[in-house]
mmCIF file of C-alpha atoms in Angstrom:
data_model
loop_
_atom_site.group_PDB
_atom_site.id
_atom_site.type_symbol
_atom_site.label_atom_id
_atom_site.label_comp_id
_atom_site.label_asym_id
_atom_site.label_seq_id
_atom_site.Cartn_x
_atom_site.Cartn_y
_atom_site.Cartn_z
ATOM 1 C CA SER A 178 0.259 -0.176 0.003
ATOM 2 C CA ILE A 179 0.974 3.668 -0.827
ATOM 3 C CA ALA A 180 1.293 5.732 2.930
ATOM 4 C CA PRO A 181 -0.636 9.246 2.778
ATOM 5 C CA ASN A 182 2.330 11.089 2.472
ATOM 6 C CA ASP A 183 2.838 9.322 -0.635
ATOM 7 C CA SER A 184 -0.234 10.339 -2.776
ATOM 8 C CA ILE A 185 1.680 13.202 -3.824
ATOM 9 C CA PHE A 186 3.839 11.126 -5.832
ATOM 10 C CA ILE A 187 0.341 10.016 -7.221
ATOM 11 C CA VAL A 188 -1.079 13.275 -7.484
ATOM 12 C CA GLY A 189 1.644 14.599 -10.208
ATOM 13 C CA THR A 190 1.490 11.709 -12.762
ATOM 14 C CA GLY A 191 -2.571 12.682 -13.305
ATOM 15 C CA LEU A 192 -3.649 9.857 -12.201
ATOM 16 C CA SER A 193 -6.125 8.348 -9.181
ATOM 17 C CA MET A 194 -4.720 6.550 -6.738
ATOM 18 C CA SER A 195 -6.436 3.714 -8.152
ATOM 19 C CA SER A 196 -4.967 3.621 -11.665
ATOM 20 C CA ALA A 197 -1.590 4.428 -10.381
ATOM 21 C CA LEU A 198 -1.932 1.025 -7.976
ATOM 22 C CA ARG A 199 -2.821 -0.940 -10.756
ATOM 23 C CA LEU A 200 0.100 0.507 -12.976
ATOM 24 C CA VAL A 201 2.715 -0.528 -9.684
ATOM 25 C CA GLN A 202 1.299 -4.109 -10.193
ATOM 26 C CA ARG A 203 1.782 -4.965 -13.727
ATOM 27 C CA MET A 204 5.026 -3.144 -13.365
ATOM 28 C CA ILE A 205 5.658 -6.213 -10.685
ATOM 29 C CA ASP A 206 3.696 -8.767 -12.674
ATOM 30 C CA ALA A 207 6.221 -7.436 -15.407
ATOM 31 C CA ASP A 208 9.137 -8.126 -13.379
ATOM 32 C CA LEU A 209 9.900 -3.807 -13.762
ATOM 33 C CA LEU A 210 9.420 -3.352 -9.857
ATOM 34 C CA VAL A 211 9.981 -5.127 -6.788
ATOM 35 C CA ARG A 212 7.524 -4.761 -3.694
ATOM 36 C CA GLN A 213 8.950 -5.105 0.036
ATOM 37 C CA ILE A 214 6.943 -5.645 2.803
ATOM 38 C CA ASP A 215 8.436 -3.525 5.987
ATOM 39 C CA ALA A 216 9.289 -5.606 8.486
ATOM 40 C CA ASP A 217 8.528 -3.126 11.164
ATOM 41 C CA ASP A 218 4.711 -2.443 10.002
ATOM 42 C CA ARG A 219 3.615 -5.147 7.154
ATOM 43 C CA ARG A 220 0.754 -2.518 6.332
ATOM 44 C CA ARG A 221 3.808 -0.870 4.463
ATOM 45 C CA HIS A 222 5.181 -2.207 1.414
ATOM 46 C CA TYR A 223 7.860 -0.558 -0.378
ATOM 47 C CA VAL A 224 8.489 -0.667 -4.411
ATOM 48 C CA TYR A 225 12.163 -0.400 -5.727
ATOM 49 C CA LEU A 226 13.376 -1.352 -9.416
ATOM 50 C CA SER A 227 14.170 -5.189 -10.085
ATOM 51 C CA PRO A 228 17.721 -5.945 -9.842
ATOM 52 C CA GLU A 229 18.143 -6.672 -14.031
ATOM 53 C CA ILE A 230 15.989 -2.885 -14.516
ATOM 54 C CA GLU A 231 18.236 -1.132 -12.518
ATOM 55 C CA HIS A 232 21.504 -2.834 -13.587
ATOM 56 C CA ARG A 233 20.179 -2.131 -17.348
ATOM 57 C CA LEU A 234 19.246 1.657 -16.399
ATOM 58 C CA LEU A 235 22.581 2.016 -14.560
ATOM 59 C CA ALA A 236 24.777 0.675 -17.938
ATOM 60 C CA PHE A 237 22.529 3.112 -20.027
ATOM 61 C CA PHE A 238 23.182 6.242 -18.169
ATOM 62 C CA ALA A 239 27.226 5.339 -17.639
ATOM 63 C CA GLU A 240 27.104 4.591 -21.856
ATOM 64 C CA HIS A 241 25.554 7.750 -21.991
ATOM 65 C CA ASP A 242 27.581 10.215 -19.155
ATOM 66 C CA GLU A 243 28.534 13.578 -20.094
#
């Protein structure tokens, strides 16, 4: 779930909360993102780039670094 203070990110996208959450889930299903449950508060989830996507992005930016 997204914490209330994270809703600012969603507002900036122009998407509704439900549309943004569906998009995030689709990206998780496509192995673009990884969801991790907070060990201290299991209601909170963190979303990160998958290791493969992170590697590809880092390689891309290293190649195009000016």
